[in-house]
Short mmCIF file of C-alpha atoms in Angstrom, two decimals:
data_model
loop_
_atom_site.label_atom_id
_atom_site.label_comp_id
_atom_site.label_asym_id
_atom_site.label_seq_id
_atom_site.Cartn_x
_atom_site.Cartn_y
_atom_site.Cartn_z
CA ASN A 1 -64.25 -42.33 62.04
CA ALA A 2 -61.40 -44.36 63.66
CA GLY A 3 -59.03 -41.36 63.38
CA VAL A 4 -55.42 -42.45 63.34
CA THR A 5 -54.66 -46.10 63.72
CA GLN A 6 -51.38 -47.87 64.17
CA THR A 7 -50.28 -51.56 63.94
CA PRO A 8 -48.97 -53.39 65.69
CA LYS A 9 -49.66 -52.32 69.29
CA PHE A 10 -46.54 -54.13 70.52
CA GLN A 11 -43.57 -55.81 68.91
CA VAL A 12 -40.48 -57.55 70.18
CA LEU A 13 -37.57 -57.75 67.69
CA LYS A 14 -34.04 -59.21 67.90
CA THR A 15 -31.08 -56.98 66.87
CA GLY A 16 -30.67 -56.97 63.28
CA GLN A 17 -34.20 -57.93 62.33
CA SER A 18 -36.37 -55.62 60.19
CA MET A 19 -40.12 -54.58 60.49
CA THR A 20 -42.54 -52.04 59.27
CA LEU A 21 -44.73 -50.06 61.45
CA GLN A 22 -48.13 -49.18 59.86
CA CYS A 23 -49.99 -45.95 60.19
CA ALA A 24 -53.41 -45.03 58.59
CA GLN A 25 -55.80 -42.07 59.01
CA ASP A 26 -59.31 -41.63 57.71
CA MET A 27 -59.65 -37.95 58.26
CA ASN A 28 -58.47 -37.06 54.72
CA HIS A 29 -55.46 -35.31 56.20
CA ASN A 30 -52.58 -34.05 54.07
CA SER A 31 -49.66 -34.27 56.55
CA MET A 32 -48.51 -37.23 58.58
CA TYR A 33 -45.65 -37.68 61.04
CA TRP A 34 -43.67 -40.30 62.90
CA TYR A 35 -42.37 -39.57 66.33
CA ARG A 36 -40.50 -41.71 68.89
CA GLN A 37 -40.96 -41.18 72.59
CA ASP A 38 -38.39 -42.09 75.17
CA PRO A 39 -38.48 -41.54 78.89
CA GLY A 40 -37.38 -37.97 79.74
CA MET A 41 -36.98 -37.07 76.12
CA GLY A 42 -40.39 -36.06 75.06
CA LEU A 43 -41.49 -36.65 71.44
CA ARG A 44 -38.93 -36.42 68.74
CA LEU A 45 -39.68 -36.20 65.12
CA ILE A 46 -38.30 -39.07 62.89
CA TYR A 47 -39.88 -38.32 59.43
CA TYR A 48 -42.80 -36.49 58.08
CA SER A 49 -44.83 -36.19 54.92
CA ALA A 50 -46.24 -32.79 54.30
CA SER A 51 -48.37 -34.27 51.51
CA GLU A 52 -48.86 -37.22 49.50
CA GLY A 53 -45.69 -38.02 47.55
CA THR A 54 -43.32 -36.15 49.76
CA THR A 55 -41.26 -37.17 52.80
CA ASP A 56 -38.76 -35.23 54.86
CA LYS A 57 -36.32 -36.04 57.62
CA GLY A 58 -37.04 -34.92 61.11
CA GLU A 59 -34.69 -34.62 64.24
CA VAL A 60 -33.84 -38.33 64.58
CA PRO A 61 -34.07 -40.05 61.09
CA ASN A 62 -31.01 -42.42 61.23
CA GLY A 63 -31.93 -46.04 61.05
CA TYR A 64 -35.31 -45.50 59.63
CA ASN A 65 -36.99 -45.22 56.27
CA VAL A 66 -40.51 -44.15 55.39
CA SER A 67 -43.14 -44.52 52.64
CA ARG A 68 -46.15 -42.45 52.06
CA LEU A 69 -48.10 -45.13 50.33
CA ASN A 70 -51.14 -42.95 49.53
CA LYS A 71 -52.96 -40.18 51.34
CA ARG A 72 -54.21 -42.39 54.05
CA GLU A 73 -51.12 -44.48 54.84
CA PHE A 74 -47.59 -43.59 56.13
CA SER A 75 -45.25 -46.48 57.12
CA LEU A 76 -41.95 -46.50 59.02
CA ARG A 77 -39.42 -49.14 58.38
CA LEU A 78 -36.58 -50.33 60.50
CA GLU A 79 -34.16 -52.19 58.23
CA SER A 80 -31.88 -53.45 60.90
CA ALA A 81 -33.33 -52.92 64.41
CA ALA A 82 -30.83 -51.91 67.11
CA PRO A 83 -31.47 -51.77 70.91
CA SER A 84 -31.31 -48.07 70.75
CA GLN A 85 -34.58 -48.18 68.71
CA THR A 86 -36.43 -49.51 71.67
CA SER A 87 -39.11 -46.93 72.13
CA VAL A 88 -42.73 -46.03 71.84
CA TYR A 89 -43.61 -44.91 68.27
CA PHE A 90 -46.45 -42.53 67.59
CA CYS A 91 -47.89 -41.55 64.11
CA ALA A 92 -49.87 -38.24 63.89
CA SER A 93 -51.72 -36.60 61.14
CA ARG A 94 -52.80 -33.02 60.34
CA ALA A 95 -55.38 -31.43 58.04
CA GLY A 96 -54.08 -28.87 55.48
CA GLY A 97 -54.51 -25.30 56.54
CA THR A 98 -54.58 -26.24 60.33
CA GLU A 99 -51.85 -26.91 62.90
CA THR A 100 -53.60 -29.48 65.17
CA GLN A 101 -51.95 -32.86 65.05
CA TYR A 102 -53.86 -35.96 66.02
CA PHE A 103 -52.00 -38.84 67.33
CA GLY A 104 -52.40 -42.62 66.93
CA PRO A 105 -52.45 -44.98 70.04
CA GLY A 106 -48.74 -45.82 69.60
CA THR A 107 -46.53 -48.91 68.94
CA ARG A 108 -44.45 -50.15 71.74
CA LEU A 109 -41.21 -51.65 70.27
CA LEU A 110 -38.64 -53.66 72.21
CA VAL A 111 -35.34 -54.63 70.54
CA LEU A 112 -33.33 -57.25 72.29
CA GLY B 1 -33.55 -25.59 64.46
CA GLU B 2 -36.10 -24.87 67.13
CA ASN B 3 -35.27 -25.83 70.69
CA VAL B 4 -38.06 -25.94 73.22
CA GLU B 5 -37.20 -26.10 77.02
CA GLN B 6 -39.97 -27.12 79.53
CA HIS B 7 -39.95 -26.78 83.33
CA PRO B 8 -40.43 -28.22 85.73
CA SER B 9 -39.98 -31.87 84.74
CA THR B 10 -42.07 -32.91 87.73
CA LEU B 11 -44.81 -31.04 89.62
CA SER B 12 -46.79 -32.16 92.56
CA VAL B 13 -49.83 -30.10 93.89
CA GLN B 14 -52.71 -30.69 96.21
CA GLU B 15 -56.19 -30.93 94.71
CA GLY B 16 -57.69 -27.49 94.37
CA ASP B 17 -54.39 -25.71 93.97
CA SER B 18 -53.12 -24.19 90.69
CA ALA B 19 -50.39 -25.62 88.56
CA VAL B 20 -48.12 -23.68 86.23
CA ILE B 21 -45.84 -25.25 83.47
CA LYS B 22 -43.46 -23.01 81.51
CA CYS B 23 -41.76 -23.22 78.23
CA THR B 24 -39.24 -21.27 76.23
CA TYR B 25 -38.62 -21.49 72.61
CA SER B 26 -35.54 -20.36 70.41
CA ASP B 27 -36.97 -19.80 66.84
CA SER B 28 -38.40 -16.33 66.75
CA ALA B 29 -40.27 -17.43 63.59
CA SER B 30 -42.40 -19.95 65.61
CA ASN B 31 -45.98 -18.81 65.72
CA TYR B 32 -47.98 -21.82 66.96
CA PHE B 33 -47.89 -23.20 70.51
CA PRO B 34 -49.93 -26.20 71.48
CA TRP B 35 -50.06 -28.08 74.72
CA TYR B 36 -50.67 -31.80 74.85
CA LYS B 37 -51.79 -34.09 77.72
CA GLN B 38 -50.76 -37.69 77.85
CA GLU B 39 -52.26 -40.13 80.43
CA LEU B 40 -50.25 -43.14 81.35
CA GLY B 41 -50.11 -45.58 78.44
CA LYS B 42 -52.31 -43.35 76.19
CA ARG B 43 -51.75 -41.10 73.14
CA PRO B 44 -50.95 -37.27 73.52
CA GLN B 45 -54.06 -35.28 73.20
CA LEU B 46 -54.33 -31.55 72.44
CA ILE B 47 -55.84 -29.63 75.32
CA ILE B 48 -55.24 -26.11 74.33
CA ASP B 49 -53.19 -24.06 71.79
CA ILE B 50 -52.26 -20.40 70.96
CA ARG B 51 -51.06 -18.53 68.09
CA SER B 52 -48.62 -15.68 68.09
CA ASN B 53 -51.21 -13.03 67.43
CA VAL B 54 -52.89 -13.79 70.80
CA GLY B 55 -51.39 -13.19 74.26
CA GLU B 56 -53.75 -15.38 76.35
CA LYS B 57 -56.32 -17.97 75.77
CA LYS B 58 -58.57 -19.72 78.36
CA ASP B 59 -60.85 -22.85 78.23
CA GLN B 60 -62.48 -23.47 81.44
CA ARG B 61 -59.83 -24.36 84.03
CA ILE B 62 -56.95 -24.20 81.53
CA ALA B 63 -55.20 -21.07 80.19
CA VAL B 64 -52.24 -20.44 78.18
CA THR B 65 -50.19 -17.24 78.02
CA LEU B 66 -47.63 -16.24 75.42
CA ASN B 67 -44.85 -13.68 75.71
CA LYS B 68 -43.31 -13.37 72.11
CA THR B 69 -40.75 -10.82 73.07
CA ALA B 70 -39.35 -13.09 75.81
CA LYS B 71 -40.05 -16.26 73.75
CA HIS B 72 -41.85 -18.00 76.49
CA PHE B 73 -45.27 -19.47 77.00
CA SER B 74 -47.04 -21.03 80.02
CA LEU B 75 -49.81 -23.50 80.81
CA HIS B 76 -52.01 -22.67 83.86
CA ILE B 77 -54.28 -25.06 85.35
CA THR B 78 -56.65 -23.82 88.19
CA GLU B 79 -58.66 -25.89 90.71
CA THR B 80 -56.64 -28.98 89.93
CA GLN B 81 -58.38 -32.36 90.11
CA PRO B 82 -56.85 -35.87 90.46
CA GLU B 83 -57.77 -36.56 86.82
CA ASP B 84 -55.53 -33.70 85.81
CA SER B 85 -52.60 -35.99 86.73
CA ALA B 86 -50.65 -36.74 83.47
CA VAL B 87 -47.65 -35.74 81.52
CA TYR B 88 -48.08 -32.34 79.80
CA PHE B 89 -46.07 -31.43 76.74
CA CYS B 90 -45.61 -28.02 75.15
CA ALA B 91 -44.53 -27.69 71.53
CA ALA B 92 -43.73 -25.00 68.98
CA SER B 93 -43.86 -24.60 65.24
CA ARG B 94 -43.81 -22.33 62.36
CA ASN B 95 -46.75 -22.04 59.92
CA SER B 96 -48.61 -24.96 58.50
CA GLY B 97 -46.36 -27.44 56.80
CA TYR B 98 -43.73 -27.50 59.64
CA ALA B 99 -43.50 -30.08 62.21
CA LEU B 100 -43.95 -29.59 65.95
CA ASN B 101 -40.92 -29.35 68.16
CA PHE B 102 -41.82 -30.75 71.68
CA GLY B 103 -40.45 -29.99 75.19
CA LYS B 104 -39.52 -32.89 77.23
CA GLY B 105 -42.63 -32.96 79.33
CA THR B 106 -43.91 -32.27 82.72
CA SER B 107 -45.32 -34.97 84.98
CA LEU B 108 -48.04 -33.48 87.08
CA LEU B 109 -49.38 -35.31 90.09
CA VAL B 110 -52.52 -33.99 91.81
CA THR B 111 -52.92 -35.41 95.27
CA PRO B 112 -56.38 -35.57 97.00
#
């Protein structure tokens, strides 16, 4: 099993460009999450999906949209990137009935 | 919402010494408290967790204690080794279905 995978690993965008970060898990987990990690700020929740077909806002959802495409995939879209969205983005998943979250390797995004 | 405070932000110890990282939380309904370790450039990985019906849990050199009345929990690492050097995050959440709220992290450096 690959666990949680993310693409791309690294991306540079210009202000105003759009892009979609992809996340997939092969563990048959129900819940999936998107976090951003900034220096000194820890991990902050952007959006999450408790189960296929549902999505909810987290602590910092402004400027982002998400799609739970199916049980395996949860994508994060930046419609008009801003320098403040420069960050490392982590996707995570969790099996139903458990609390442990498993993280992907991260996507490093630089917005110029 | 839940607010998790973590201290200290940096910690330097000599190899063989013990390290203690402390967290407090605000939501009395929180009942799951994991600790994640993140090595430089890597994903966060769960190292130990504790649930509210337990006061202490140990796993080899790592232990976590929980004081629900005071709403604080701590990570204890004994006989530290250079490979323990990393950033450690505490988190708190309610029952399954709720997202994790992370502290801002503690950068631990173990010097030989």
